[in-house]
PDB file of C-alpha atoms in Angstrom:
ATOM      1  CA  UNK A1454     138.138 106.005 134.124  1.00  0.00           C
ATOM      2  CA  UNK A1455     137.910 105.762 137.901  1.00  0.00           C
ATOM      3  CA  UNK A1456     136.506 108.847 139.612  1.00  0.00           C
ATOM      4  CA  UNK A1457     136.510 110.091 143.198  1.00  0.00           C
ATOM      5  CA  UNK A1458     133.939 112.736 144.149  1.00  0.00           C
ATOM      6  CA  UNK A1459     134.608 114.666 147.356  1.00  0.00           C
ATOM      7  CA  UNK A1460     131.246 115.925 148.772  1.00  0.00           C
ATOM      8  CA  UNK A1461     128.635 117.330 148.801  1.00  0.00           C
ATOM      9  CA  UNK A1462     125.978 114.619 148.984  1.00  0.00           C
ATOM     10  CA  UNK A1463     123.273 115.383 146.418  1.00  0.00           C
ATOM     11  CA  UNK A1464     125.712 116.937 143.958  1.00  0.00           C
ATOM     12  CA  UNK A1465     127.908 113.845 144.205  1.00  0.00           C
ATOM     13  CA  UNK A1466     124.905 111.653 143.482  1.00  0.00           C
ATOM     14  CA  UNK A1467     123.757 113.744 140.491  1.00  0.00           C
ATOM     15  CA  UNK A1468     127.253 113.890 139.013  1.00  0.00           C
ATOM     16  CA  UNK A1469     127.839 110.205 139.680  1.00  0.00           C
ATOM     17  CA  UNK A1470     124.667 109.248 137.832  1.00  0.00           C
ATOM     18  CA  UNK A1471     125.764 111.374 134.872  1.00  0.00           C
ATOM     19  CA  UNK A1472     129.267 109.909 134.822  1.00  0.00           C
ATOM     20  CA  UNK A1473     127.849 106.386 134.537  1.00  0.00           C
ATOM     21  CA  UNK A1474     126.561 107.294 131.060  1.00  0.00           C
ATOM     22  CA  UNK A1475     130.055 108.013 129.738  1.00  0.00           C
ATOM     23  CA  UNK A1476     131.814 105.378 127.656  1.00  0.00           C
ATOM     24  CA  UNK A1477     134.992 106.376 129.538  1.00  0.00           C
ATOM     25  CA  UNK A1478     133.412 105.389 132.861  1.00  0.00           C
ATOM     26  CA  UNK A1479     134.620 102.418 134.886  1.00  0.00           C
ATOM     27  CA  UNK A1480     133.604 103.184 138.469  1.00  0.00           C
ATOM     28  CA  UNK A1481     133.306 106.029 140.925  1.00  0.00           C
ATOM     29  CA  UNK A1482     133.469 106.564 144.654  1.00  0.00           C
ATOM     30  CA  UNK A1483     132.197 109.396 146.814  1.00  0.00           C
ATOM     31  CA  UNK A1484     132.902 110.967 150.157  1.00  0.00           C
ATOM     32  CA  UNK A1485     129.502 112.698 150.480  1.00  0.00           C
ATOM     33  CA  UNK A1486     128.188 114.723 153.397  1.00  0.00           C
ATOM     34  CA  UNK A1487     124.904 112.819 153.557  1.00  0.00           C
ATOM     35  CA  UNK A1488     123.249 110.226 155.748  1.00  0.00           C
ATOM     36  CA  UNK A1489     124.977 106.898 155.135  1.00  0.00           C
ATOM     37  CA  UNK A1490     121.628 105.130 155.276  1.00  0.00           C
ATOM     38  CA  UNK A1491     120.446 107.150 152.268  1.00  0.00           C
ATOM     39  CA  UNK A1492     123.601 106.794 150.203  1.00  0.00           C
ATOM     40  CA  UNK A1493     123.380 104.863 146.944  1.00  0.00           C
ATOM     41  CA  UNK A1494     127.122 104.879 146.239  1.00  0.00           C
ATOM     42  CA  UNK A1495     130.021 103.529 148.329  1.00  0.00           C
ATOM     43  CA  UNK A1496     130.893 105.863 151.196  1.00  0.00           C
ATOM     44  CA  UNK A1497     134.581 105.931 151.990  1.00  0.00           C
ATOM     45  CA  UNK A1498     135.750 106.114 155.574  1.00  0.00           C
ATOM     46  CA  UNK A1499     138.044 109.008 154.763  1.00  0.00           C
ATOM     47  CA  UNK A1500     137.666 112.536 156.106  1.00  0.00           C
ATOM     48  CA  UNK A1501     137.445 115.347 153.581  1.00  0.00           C
ATOM     49  CA  UNK A1502     140.476 116.987 155.193  1.00  0.00           C
ATOM     50  CA  UNK A1503     142.567 113.781 155.207  1.00  0.00           C
ATOM     51  CA  UNK A1504     144.922 114.605 152.353  1.00  0.00           C
ATOM     52  CA  UNK A1505     147.141 111.557 152.912  1.00  0.00           C
ATOM     53  CA  UNK A1506     144.134 109.240 153.052  1.00  0.00           C
ATOM     54  CA  UNK A1507     142.761 110.666 149.819  1.00  0.00           C
ATOM     55  CA  UNK A1508     146.123 110.383 148.052  1.00  0.00           C
ATOM     56  CA  UNK A1509     146.602 106.800 149.267  1.00  0.00           C
ATOM     57  CA  UNK A1510     143.131 105.872 148.043  1.00  0.00           C
ATOM     58  CA  UNK A1511     143.735 107.457 144.618  1.00  0.00           C
ATOM     59  CA  UNK A1512     146.998 105.573 144.180  1.00  0.00           C
ATOM     60  CA  UNK A1513     145.518 102.288 145.391  1.00  0.00           C
ATOM     61  CA  UNK A1514     142.402 102.565 143.190  1.00  0.00           C
ATOM     62  CA  UNK A1515     144.281 104.007 140.191  1.00  0.00           C
ATOM     63  CA  UNK A1516     141.978 107.005 140.217  1.00  0.00           C
ATOM     64  CA  UNK A1517     141.912 109.092 137.032  1.00  0.00           C
ATOM     65  CA  UNK A1518     139.731 112.030 138.140  1.00  0.00           C
ATOM     66  CA  UNK A1519     139.134 113.723 141.507  1.00  0.00           C
ATOM     67  CA  UNK A1520     136.225 116.175 141.680  1.00  0.00           C
ATOM     68  CA  UNK A1521     136.381 118.531 144.662  1.00  0.00           C
ATOM     69  CA  UNK A1522     132.837 119.758 145.266  1.00  0.00           C
ATOM     70  CA  UNK A1523     133.099 120.705 148.907  1.00  0.00           C
ATOM     71  CA  UNK A1524     133.294 124.316 150.080  1.00  0.00           C
ATOM     72  CA  UNK A1525     135.558 123.645 153.068  1.00  0.00           C
ATOM     73  CA  UNK A1526     137.880 121.435 151.053  1.00  0.00           C
ATOM     74  CA  UNK A1527     138.328 124.112 148.394  1.00  0.00           C
ATOM     75  CA  UNK A1528     138.767 126.908 150.930  1.00  0.00           C
ATOM     76  CA  UNK A1529     141.376 124.882 152.834  1.00  0.00           C
ATOM     77  CA  UNK A1530     143.523 124.381 149.755  1.00  0.00           C
ATOM     78  CA  UNK A1531     142.774 120.744 148.968  1.00  0.00           C
ATOM     79  CA  UNK A1532     142.935 121.485 145.237  1.00  0.00           C
ATOM     80  CA  UNK A1533     146.422 122.946 145.613  1.00  0.00           C
ATOM     81  CA  UNK A1534     147.647 119.993 147.689  1.00  0.00           C
ATOM     82  CA  UNK A1535     146.320 117.300 145.351  1.00  0.00           C
ATOM     83  CA  UNK A1536     147.342 119.171 142.199  1.00  0.00           C
ATOM     84  CA  UNK A1537     150.917 119.515 143.447  1.00  0.00           C
ATOM     85  CA  UNK A1538     151.278 115.982 144.827  1.00  0.00           C
ATOM     86  CA  UNK A1539     153.807 114.032 142.690  1.00  0.00           C
ATOM     87  CA  UNK A1540     151.882 110.798 143.262  1.00  0.00           C
ATOM     88  CA  UNK A1541     148.867 112.277 141.452  1.00  0.00           C
ATOM     89  CA  UNK A1542     150.587 113.644 138.352  1.00  0.00           C
ATOM     90  CA  UNK A1543     148.381 111.604 136.032  1.00  0.00           C
ATOM     91  CA  UNK A1544     145.175 112.469 137.886  1.00  0.00           C
ATOM     92  CA  UNK A1545     142.796 115.178 136.626  1.00  0.00           C
ATOM     93  CA  UNK A1546     141.928 117.391 139.602  1.00  0.00           C
ATOM     94  CA  UNK A1547     138.656 119.311 139.274  1.00  0.00           C
ATOM     95  CA  UNK A1548     138.448 122.384 141.508  1.00  0.00           C
ATOM     96  CA  UNK A1549     140.106 125.708 142.246  1.00  0.00           C
ATOM     97  CA  UNK A1550     143.002 126.978 144.312  1.00  0.00           C
ATOM     98  CA  UNK A1551     142.252 128.404 147.745  1.00  0.00           C
ATOM     99  CA  UNK A1552     143.483 131.804 146.519  1.00  0.00           C
ATOM    100  CA  UNK A1553     140.934 131.748 143.690  1.00  0.00           C
ATOM    101  CA  UNK A1554     138.118 130.723 146.014  1.00  0.00           C
ATOM    102  CA  UNK A1555     139.005 133.370 148.584  1.00  0.00           C
ATOM    103  CA  UNK A1556     139.334 136.097 145.970  1.00  0.00           C
ATOM    104  CA  UNK A1557     136.020 135.497 144.245  1.00  0.00           C
ATOM    105  CA  UNK A1558     134.075 134.949 147.468  1.00  0.00           C
ATOM    106  CA  UNK A1559     135.620 137.816 149.437  1.00  0.00           C
ATOM    107  CA  UNK A1560     133.241 140.795 149.317  1.00  0.00           C
ATOM    108  CA  UNK A1561     135.890 143.532 149.356  1.00  0.00           C
ATOM    109  CA  UNK A1562     138.154 141.835 146.836  1.00  0.00           C
ATOM    110  CA  UNK A1563     135.210 141.066 144.597  1.00  0.00           C
ATOM    111  CA  UNK A1564     133.859 144.621 144.733  1.00  0.00           C
ATOM    112  CA  UNK A1565     137.267 146.053 143.833  1.00  0.00           C
ATOM    113  CA  UNK A1566     137.611 143.521 141.057  1.00  0.00           C
ATOM    114  CA  UNK A1567     134.163 144.372 139.710  1.00  0.00           C
ATOM    115  CA  UNK A1568     134.988 148.091 139.640  1.00  0.00           C
ATOM    116  CA  UNK A1569     138.335 147.519 137.925  1.00  0.00           C
ATOM    117  CA  UNK A1570     136.796 145.299 135.245  1.00  0.00           C
ATOM    118  CA  UNK A1571     133.497 147.167 134.897  1.00  0.00           C
ATOM    119  CA  UNK A1572     131.257 144.194 135.649  1.00  0.00           C
ATOM    120  CA  UNK A1573     127.854 145.210 137.033  1.00  0.00           C
ATOM    121  CA  UNK A1574     127.487 143.881 140.571  1.00  0.00           C
ATOM    122  CA  UNK A1575     124.224 144.188 142.439  1.00  0.00           C
ATOM    123  CA  UNK A1576     124.567 146.178 145.677  1.00  0.00           C
ATOM    124  CA  UNK A1577     121.763 144.146 147.178  1.00  0.00           C
ATOM    125  CA  UNK A1578     122.167 140.796 148.860  1.00  0.00           C
ATOM    126  CA  UNK A1579     120.712 137.831 147.026  1.00  0.00           C
ATOM    127  CA  UNK A1580     118.253 137.246 149.859  1.00  0.00           C
ATOM    128  CA  UNK A1581     116.530 140.521 148.983  1.00  0.00           C
ATOM    129  CA  UNK A1582     115.418 139.166 145.611  1.00  0.00           C
ATOM    130  CA  UNK A1583     112.760 136.668 144.750  1.00  0.00           C
ATOM    131  CA  UNK A1584     114.341 133.234 144.443  1.00  0.00           C
ATOM    132  CA  UNK A1585     112.915 132.612 140.983  1.00  0.00           C
ATOM    133  CA  UNK A1586     114.675 135.742 139.701  1.00  0.00           C
ATOM    134  CA  UNK A1587     118.120 134.427 140.655  1.00  0.00           C
ATOM    135  CA  UNK A1588     119.850 132.273 138.084  1.00  0.00           C
ATOM    136  CA  UNK A1589     122.980 130.210 138.525  1.00  0.00           C
ATOM    137  CA  UNK A1590     125.107 130.019 135.399  1.00  0.00           C
ATOM    138  CA  UNK A1591     127.616 127.185 135.616  1.00  0.00           C
ATOM    139  CA  UNK A1592     130.774 127.099 133.563  1.00  0.00           C
ATOM    140  CA  UNK A1593     133.561 124.578 133.311  1.00  0.00           C
ATOM    141  CA  UNK A1594     136.864 126.369 132.888  1.00  0.00           C
ATOM    142  CA  UNK A1595     140.621 126.035 133.087  1.00  0.00           C
ATOM    143  CA  UNK A1596     140.909 129.774 133.730  1.00  0.00           C
ATOM    144  CA  UNK A1597     141.260 130.535 130.044  1.00  0.00           C
ATOM    145  CA  UNK A1598     138.750 128.637 127.902  1.00  0.00           C
ATOM    146  CA  UNK A1599     135.296 127.906 129.286  1.00  0.00           C
ATOM    147  CA  UNK A1600     132.030 126.210 128.427  1.00  0.00           C
ATOM    148  CA  UNK A1601     128.602 127.168 129.753  1.00  0.00           C
ATOM    149  CA  UNK A1602     126.782 124.046 130.928  1.00  0.00           C
ATOM    150  CA  UNK A1603     123.301 125.581 131.212  1.00  0.00           C
ATOM    151  CA  UNK A1604     120.876 125.180 128.336  1.00  0.00           C
ATOM    152  CA  UNK A1605     119.992 128.843 127.759  1.00  0.00           C
ATOM    153  CA  UNK A1606     119.224 131.026 124.744  1.00  0.00           C
ATOM    154  CA  UNK A1607     122.009 132.212 122.453  1.00  0.00           C
ATOM    155  CA  UNK A1608     121.214 135.865 123.170  1.00  0.00           C
ATOM    156  CA  UNK A1609     121.538 135.311 126.921  1.00  0.00           C
ATOM    157  CA  UNK A1610     124.758 133.349 126.457  1.00  0.00           C
ATOM    158  CA  UNK A1611     126.330 136.145 124.416  1.00  0.00           C
ATOM    159  CA  UNK A1612     125.561 138.781 127.033  1.00  0.00           C
ATOM    160  CA  UNK A1613     126.656 136.616 129.959  1.00  0.00           C
ATOM    161  CA  UNK A1614     129.898 135.676 128.211  1.00  0.00           C
ATOM    162  CA  UNK A1615     130.791 139.232 127.237  1.00  0.00           C
ATOM    163  CA  UNK A1616     129.668 141.080 130.362  1.00  0.00           C
ATOM    164  CA  UNK A1617     130.412 138.627 133.162  1.00  0.00           C
ATOM    165  CA  UNK A1618     132.434 135.506 132.381  1.00  0.00           C
ATOM    166  CA  UNK A1619     135.153 136.760 130.006  1.00  0.00           C
ATOM    167  CA  UNK A1620     136.141 139.824 132.115  1.00  0.00           C
ATOM    168  CA  UNK A1621     136.229 137.630 135.210  1.00  0.00           C
ATOM    169  CA  UNK A1622     138.524 135.024 133.682  1.00  0.00           C
ATOM    170  CA  UNK A1623     140.750 137.751 132.254  1.00  0.00           C
ATOM    171  CA  UNK A1624     141.082 139.137 135.765  1.00  0.00           C
ATOM    172  CA  UNK A1625     141.974 135.726 137.180  1.00  0.00           C
ATOM    173  CA  UNK A1626     144.623 135.239 134.491  1.00  0.00           C
ATOM    174  CA  UNK A1627     146.295 138.547 135.332  1.00  0.00           C
ATOM    175  CA  UNK A1628     146.570 137.406 138.950  1.00  0.00           C
ATOM    176  CA  UNK A1629     147.796 133.906 138.002  1.00  0.00           C
ATOM    177  CA  UNK A1630     145.065 132.228 140.034  1.00  0.00           C
ATOM    178  CA  UNK A1631     144.427 128.548 139.375  1.00  0.00           C
ATOM    179  CA  UNK A1632     141.133 126.930 138.473  1.00  0.00           C
ATOM    180  CA  UNK A1633     140.255 123.822 136.511  1.00  0.00           C
ATOM    181  CA  UNK A1634     136.710 123.085 137.423  1.00  0.00           C
ATOM    182  CA  UNK A1635     133.255 124.496 138.004  1.00  0.00           C
ATOM    183  CA  UNK A1636     132.645 128.225 138.477  1.00  0.00           C
ATOM    184  CA  UNK A1637     129.090 129.276 139.264  1.00  0.00           C
ATOM    185  CA  UNK A1638     127.915 132.813 138.546  1.00  0.00           C
ATOM    186  CA  UNK A1639     124.840 133.763 140.568  1.00  0.00           C
ATOM    187  CA  UNK A1640     123.060 136.471 138.599  1.00  0.00           C
ATOM    188  CA  UNK A1641     119.773 138.310 138.488  1.00  0.00           C
ATOM    189  CA  UNK A1642     117.876 139.291 135.385  1.00  0.00           C
ATOM    190  CA  UNK A1643     116.689 142.892 135.135  1.00  0.00           C
ATOM    191  CA  UNK A1644     114.557 143.372 132.062  1.00  0.00           C
ATOM    192  CA  UNK A1645     116.837 142.030 129.306  1.00  0.00           C
ATOM    193  CA  UNK A1646     120.080 142.559 131.206  1.00  0.00           C
ATOM    194  CA  UNK A1647     121.985 140.504 133.749  1.00  0.00           C
ATOM    195  CA  UNK A1648     123.747 141.603 136.916  1.00  0.00           C
ATOM    196  CA  UNK A1649     126.218 139.548 138.889  1.00  0.00           C
ATOM    197  CA  UNK A1650     125.470 138.833 142.553  1.00  0.00           C
ATOM    198  CA  UNK A1651     128.431 136.641 143.467  1.00  0.00           C
ATOM    199  CA  UNK A1652     130.431 133.551 142.599  1.00  0.00           C
ATOM    200  CA  UNK A1653     130.612 130.116 144.148  1.00  0.00           C
ATOM    201  CA  UNK A1654     132.422 126.887 143.370  1.00  0.00           C
ATOM    202  CA  UNK A1655     129.809 124.295 144.287  1.00  0.00           C
ATOM    203  CA  UNK A1656     126.764 123.875 142.055  1.00  0.00           C
ATOM    204  CA  UNK A1657     123.363 124.154 143.729  1.00  0.00           C
ATOM    205  CA  UNK A1658     121.739 120.725 143.907  1.00  0.00           C
ATOM    206  CA  UNK A1659     118.668 121.632 141.830  1.00  0.00           C
ATOM    207  CA  UNK A1660     120.817 123.323 139.185  1.00  0.00           C
ATOM    208  CA  UNK A1661     123.178 120.338 139.051  1.00  0.00           C
ATOM    209  CA  UNK A1662     120.289 117.927 138.590  1.00  0.00           C
ATOM    210  CA  UNK A1663     118.855 120.003 135.745  1.00  0.00           C
ATOM    211  CA  UNK A1664     122.223 120.483 134.038  1.00  0.00           C
ATOM    212  CA  UNK A1665     123.202 116.826 134.144  1.00  0.00           C
ATOM    213  CA  UNK A1666     119.776 115.749 132.905  1.00  0.00           C
ATOM    214  CA  UNK A1667     119.888 118.141 129.934  1.00  0.00           C
ATOM    215  CA  UNK A1668     123.602 117.920 129.055  1.00  0.00           C
ATOM    216  CA  UNK A1669     124.261 115.414 126.270  1.00  0.00           C
ATOM    217  CA  UNK A1670     128.002 116.087 126.004  1.00  0.00           C
ATOM    218  CA  UNK A1671     130.145 113.514 127.815  1.00  0.00           C
ATOM    219  CA  UNK A1672     131.245 115.083 131.118  1.00  0.00           C
ATOM    220  CA  UNK A1673     134.385 112.963 131.394  1.00  0.00           C
ATOM    221  CA  UNK A1674     135.378 114.105 127.905  1.00  0.00           C
ATOM    222  CA  UNK A1675     134.901 117.692 129.098  1.00  0.00           C
ATOM    223  CA  UNK A1676     137.151 117.046 132.092  1.00  0.00           C
ATOM    224  CA  UNK A1677     139.826 115.548 129.843  1.00  0.00           C
ATOM    225  CA  UNK A1678     139.569 118.415 127.335  1.00  0.00           C
ATOM    226  CA  UNK A1679     139.893 120.959 130.127  1.00  0.00           C
ATOM    227  CA  UNK A1680     142.981 119.178 131.430  1.00  0.00           C
ATOM    228  CA  UNK A1681     144.744 118.874 128.063  1.00  0.00           C
ATOM    229  CA  UNK A1682     143.910 122.391 126.857  1.00  0.00           C
ATOM    230  CA  UNK A1683     141.351 121.538 124.164  1.00  0.00           C
ATOM    231  CA  UNK A1684     138.201 122.673 125.985  1.00  0.00           C
ATOM    232  CA  UNK A1685     137.512 125.488 123.526  1.00  0.00           C
ATOM    233  CA  UNK A1686     137.263 122.923 120.700  1.00  0.00           C
ATOM    234  CA  UNK A1687     134.469 120.938 122.384  1.00  0.00           C
ATOM    235  CA  UNK A1688     130.866 121.440 121.289  1.00  0.00           C
ATOM    236  CA  UNK A1689     128.304 121.491 124.084  1.00  0.00           C
ATOM    237  CA  UNK A1690     125.153 119.627 123.133  1.00  0.00           C
ATOM    238  CA  UNK A1691     121.865 119.134 124.971  1.00  0.00           C
ATOM    239  CA  UNK A1692     119.143 116.513 124.778  1.00  0.00           C
ATOM    240  CA  UNK A1693     115.963 117.734 123.126  1.00  0.00           C
ATOM    241  CA  UNK A1694     113.326 118.978 125.550  1.00  0.00           C
TER     242      UNK A1694
END
Protein backbone atom coordinates (compact mmCIF):
# COMPACT_ATOMS: atom_id res chain seq x y z
CA UNK A 1 0.00 0.00 0.00
CA UNK A 2 1.03 3.59 -0.66
CA UNK A 3 0.11 6.04 2.09
CA UNK A 4 -0.11 9.83 2.26
CA UNK A 5 -0.06 11.43 5.72
CA UNK A 6 -1.29 15.03 5.93
CA UNK A 7 0.37 16.73 8.96
CA UNK A 8 1.16 17.13 11.80
CA UNK A 9 4.92 16.62 11.93
CA UNK A 10 5.74 14.35 14.87
CA UNK A 11 2.53 12.36 14.54
CA UNK A 12 3.27 11.80 10.86
CA UNK A 13 6.73 10.55 11.75
CA UNK A 14 5.48 8.20 14.49
CA UNK A 15 2.72 6.79 12.29
CA UNK A 16 5.06 6.49 9.32
CA UNK A 17 7.55 4.47 11.34
CA UNK A 18 4.75 2.15 12.46
CA UNK A 19 3.40 1.71 8.94
CA UNK A 20 6.81 0.54 7.72
CA UNK A 21 6.39 -2.58 9.88
CA UNK A 22 3.26 -3.69 8.02
CA UNK A 23 3.55 -6.39 5.37
CA UNK A 24 1.03 -4.32 3.36
CA UNK A 25 3.42 -1.36 3.28
CA UNK A 26 5.08 -0.17 0.09
CA UNK A 27 5.89 3.49 0.70
CA UNK A 28 4.53 6.60 2.35
CA UNK A 29 4.73 10.34 1.92
CA UNK A 30 3.99 13.16 4.33
CA UNK A 31 3.02 16.79 4.25
CA UNK A 32 4.16 17.56 7.82
CA UNK A 33 4.16 20.91 9.60
CA UNK A 34 7.78 20.59 10.72
CA UNK A 35 11.15 22.04 9.84
CA UNK A 36 12.22 20.59 6.50
CA UNK A 37 15.78 20.29 7.77
CA UNK A 38 14.59 17.90 10.50
CA UNK A 39 12.31 15.80 8.32
CA UNK A 40 13.23 12.16 7.79
CA UNK A 41 10.54 11.47 5.18
CA UNK A 42 9.91 13.13 1.80
CA UNK A 43 8.20 16.49 2.19
CA UNK A 44 5.79 17.26 -0.61
CA UNK A 45 5.53 20.77 -1.99
CA UNK A 46 1.76 20.72 -1.62
CA UNK A 47 -0.23 22.92 0.73
CA UNK A 48 -2.54 21.21 3.19
CA UNK A 49 -5.47 23.17 1.76
CA UNK A 50 -4.62 22.35 -1.88
CA UNK A 51 -7.33 19.80 -2.56
CA UNK A 52 -6.58 19.55 -6.29
CA UNK A 53 -2.86 19.10 -5.63
CA UNK A 54 -3.54 16.35 -3.11
CA UNK A 55 -5.95 14.55 -5.45
CA UNK A 56 -3.51 14.81 -8.37
CA UNK A 57 -0.72 13.40 -6.22
CA UNK A 58 -2.89 10.49 -5.01
CA UNK A 59 -3.86 9.57 -8.56
CA UNK A 60 -0.29 9.90 -9.85
CA UNK A 61 1.22 7.86 -6.99
CA UNK A 62 -1.64 5.33 -6.89
CA UNK A 63 -2.19 6.13 -3.24
CA UNK A 64 -4.22 3.59 -1.26
CA UNK A 65 -4.61 5.42 2.08
CA UNK A 66 -4.78 9.11 3.03
CA UNK A 67 -4.51 9.92 6.74
CA UNK A 68 -5.73 13.41 7.64
CA UNK A 69 -4.08 14.32 10.94
CA UNK A 70 -4.25 18.08 10.72
CA UNK A 71 -6.73 20.14 12.74
CA UNK A 72 -7.24 22.85 10.11
CA UNK A 73 -7.63 20.32 7.32
CA UNK A 74 -10.32 18.44 9.22
CA UNK A 75 -12.13 21.61 10.28
CA UNK A 76 -12.12 22.92 6.70
CA UNK A 77 -13.79 19.80 5.34
CA UNK A 78 -10.85 18.11 3.64
CA UNK A 79 -12.18 14.70 4.68
CA UNK A 80 -15.52 15.42 3.01
CA UNK A 81 -13.87 16.66 -0.19
CA UNK A 82 -11.49 13.72 -0.57
CA UNK A 83 -14.10 11.15 0.47
CA UNK A 84 -16.54 12.43 -2.15
CA UNK A 85 -14.03 12.85 -4.98
CA UNK A 86 -14.76 10.28 -7.74
CA UNK A 87 -11.05 10.01 -8.55
CA UNK A 88 -10.39 8.65 -5.05
CA UNK A 89 -13.10 6.00 -4.86
CA UNK A 90 -10.59 3.24 -4.17
CA UNK A 91 -8.67 5.27 -1.58
CA UNK A 92 -9.21 4.75 2.17
CA UNK A 93 -9.64 8.20 3.73
CA UNK A 94 -8.83 8.39 7.44
CA UNK A 95 -10.46 11.34 9.22
CA UNK A 96 -13.80 12.90 10.05
CA UNK A 97 -16.29 15.21 8.40
CA UNK A 98 -16.16 18.90 9.27
CA UNK A 99 -19.63 18.58 10.82
CA UNK A 100 -18.38 15.84 13.16
CA UNK A 101 -15.31 17.84 14.13
CA UNK A 102 -17.31 21.00 14.77
CA UNK A 103 -19.95 19.17 16.78
CA UNK A 104 -17.60 17.36 19.12
CA UNK A 105 -15.29 20.35 19.62
CA UNK A 106 -18.00 22.98 20.02
CA UNK A 107 -18.52 23.64 23.74
CA UNK A 108 -22.26 24.37 23.59
CA UNK A 109 -23.06 21.49 21.26
CA UNK A 110 -20.93 19.14 23.31
CA UNK A 111 -22.50 20.19 26.61
CA UNK A 112 -26.01 19.67 25.21
CA UNK A 113 -24.96 16.34 23.79
CA UNK A 114 -23.47 15.27 27.12
CA UNK A 115 -26.68 16.15 28.97
CA UNK A 116 -28.87 14.33 26.44
CA UNK A 117 -26.74 11.18 26.59
CA UNK A 118 -25.89 11.34 30.29
CA UNK A 119 -22.12 11.31 29.85
CA UNK A 120 -20.27 12.92 32.77
CA UNK A 121 -18.42 16.00 31.53
CA UNK A 122 -16.07 17.90 33.80
CA UNK A 123 -17.11 21.54 34.28
CA UNK A 124 -13.49 22.48 34.73
CA UNK A 125 -11.07 23.24 31.94
CA UNK A 126 -8.32 20.71 31.38
CA UNK A 127 -5.71 23.31 32.30
CA UNK A 128 -7.02 23.31 35.87
CA UNK A 129 -5.93 19.71 36.39
CA UNK A 130 -2.51 18.25 36.85
CA UNK A 131 -1.21 17.06 33.49
CA UNK A 132 -0.44 13.57 34.74
CA UNK A 133 -4.09 13.12 35.73
CA UNK A 134 -5.33 13.69 32.18
CA UNK A 135 -5.45 10.65 29.95
CA UNK A 136 -6.04 10.53 26.22
CA UNK A 137 -7.93 7.45 25.09
CA UNK A 138 -7.59 6.92 21.36
CA UNK A 139 -10.05 4.90 19.35
CA UNK A 140 -10.21 4.00 15.70
CA UNK A 141 -13.80 4.04 14.53
CA UNK A 142 -16.09 4.13 11.52
CA UNK A 143 -18.81 5.71 13.65
CA UNK A 144 -20.28 2.34 14.54
CA UNK A 145 -17.62 -0.20 15.52
CA UNK A 146 -14.49 0.96 17.32
CA UNK A 147 -11.23 -0.29 18.76
CA UNK A 148 -9.33 1.25 21.66
CA UNK A 149 -5.66 1.59 20.74
CA UNK A 150 -4.33 2.27 24.25
CA UNK A 151 -2.93 -0.60 26.27
CA UNK A 152 -5.03 -0.21 29.43
CA UNK A 153 -6.62 -2.56 31.96
CA UNK A 154 -9.78 -4.48 31.10
CA UNK A 155 -11.69 -2.85 33.96
CA UNK A 156 -10.83 0.63 32.69
CA UNK A 157 -11.71 -0.33 29.13
CA UNK A 158 -15.14 -1.59 30.17
CA UNK A 159 -16.00 1.61 32.00
CA UNK A 160 -14.67 3.88 29.26
CA UNK A 161 -16.53 1.94 26.57
CA UNK A 162 -19.84 1.91 28.43
CA UNK A 163 -19.81 5.41 29.91
CA UNK A 164 -18.06 7.48 27.26
CA UNK A 165 -17.36 5.91 23.86
CA UNK A 166 -20.54 3.93 23.12
CA UNK A 167 -23.00 6.75 24.03
CA UNK A 168 -20.93 9.18 21.97
CA UNK A 169 -20.92 7.02 18.85
CA UNK A 170 -24.64 6.33 19.26
CA UNK A 171 -25.19 10.08 19.31
CA UNK A 172 -23.12 10.57 16.16
CA UNK A 173 -25.07 7.84 14.38
CA UNK A 174 -28.40 9.49 15.18
CA UNK A 175 -27.11 12.69 13.58
CA UNK A 176 -25.64 10.87 10.55
CA UNK A 177 -22.21 12.42 11.09
CA UNK A 178 -19.29 10.84 9.26
CA UNK A 179 -16.07 9.56 10.77
CA UNK A 180 -13.63 6.87 9.72
CA UNK A 181 -10.53 7.58 11.68
CA UNK A 182 -9.07 8.52 15.03
CA UNK A 183 -11.21 9.94 17.84
CA UNK A 184 -9.39 10.98 21.00
CA UNK A 185 -11.24 11.20 24.31
CA UNK A 186 -9.44 13.41 26.83
CA UNK A 187 -10.52 12.21 30.26
CA UNK A 188 -9.61 12.59 33.90
CA UNK A 189 -9.59 9.85 36.49
CA UNK A 190 -11.38 10.54 39.76
CA UNK A 191 -10.84 7.70 42.19
CA UNK A 192 -11.95 4.68 40.13
CA UNK A 193 -14.18 6.64 37.76
CA UNK A 194 -13.54 8.56 34.56
CA UNK A 195 -14.94 11.90 33.43
CA UNK A 196 -14.79 13.27 29.92
CA UNK A 197 -13.10 16.63 29.35
CA UNK A 198 -13.39 16.94 25.57
CA UNK A 199 -12.72 15.30 22.23
CA UNK A 200 -10.12 15.91 19.57
CA UNK A 201 -9.20 14.32 16.26
CA UNK A 202 -5.42 14.55 16.31
CA UNK A 203 -3.46 12.30 18.66
CA UNK A 204 -1.04 14.00 21.04
CA UNK A 205 2.53 13.30 19.95
CA UNK A 206 3.59 11.54 23.16
CA UNK A 207 0.44 9.41 23.17
CA UNK A 208 0.93 8.50 19.50
CA UNK A 209 4.52 7.45 20.12
CA UNK A 210 3.49 5.24 23.04
CA UNK A 211 0.54 3.70 21.19
CA UNK A 212 2.49 2.86 18.05
CA UNK A 213 5.35 1.40 20.07
CA UNK A 214 3.03 -0.86 22.09
CA UNK A 215 0.50 -1.78 19.38
CA UNK A 216 1.31 -5.12 17.74
CA UNK A 217 -1.76 -5.22 15.49
CA UNK A 218 -1.06 -4.14 11.91
CA UNK A 219 -2.31 -0.55 11.55
CA UNK A 220 -2.89 -0.84 7.80
CA UNK A 221 -5.02 -3.92 8.45
CA UNK A 222 -7.02 -1.84 10.94
CA UNK A 223 -7.54 0.88 8.33
CA UNK A 224 -8.71 -1.69 5.79
CA UNK A 225 -11.03 -3.38 8.31
CA UNK A 226 -12.54 -0.03 9.24
CA UNK A 227 -13.14 0.76 5.58
CA UNK A 228 -14.74 -2.58 4.69
CA UNK A 229 -16.89 -2.84 7.82
CA UNK A 230 -15.05 -5.65 9.61
CA UNK A 231 -13.37 -3.59 12.34
CA UNK A 232 -15.36 -5.24 15.14
CA UNK A 233 -13.89 -8.63 14.14
CA UNK A 234 -10.27 -7.50 14.58
CA UNK A 235 -8.38 -8.41 17.75
CA UNK A 236 -6.15 -5.69 19.16
CA UNK A 237 -2.87 -7.07 20.41
CA UNK A 238 0.06 -5.41 22.17
CA UNK A 239 3.74 -6.26 22.48
CA UNK A 240 4.73 -7.53 25.91
CA UNK A 241 6.09 -4.85 28.23
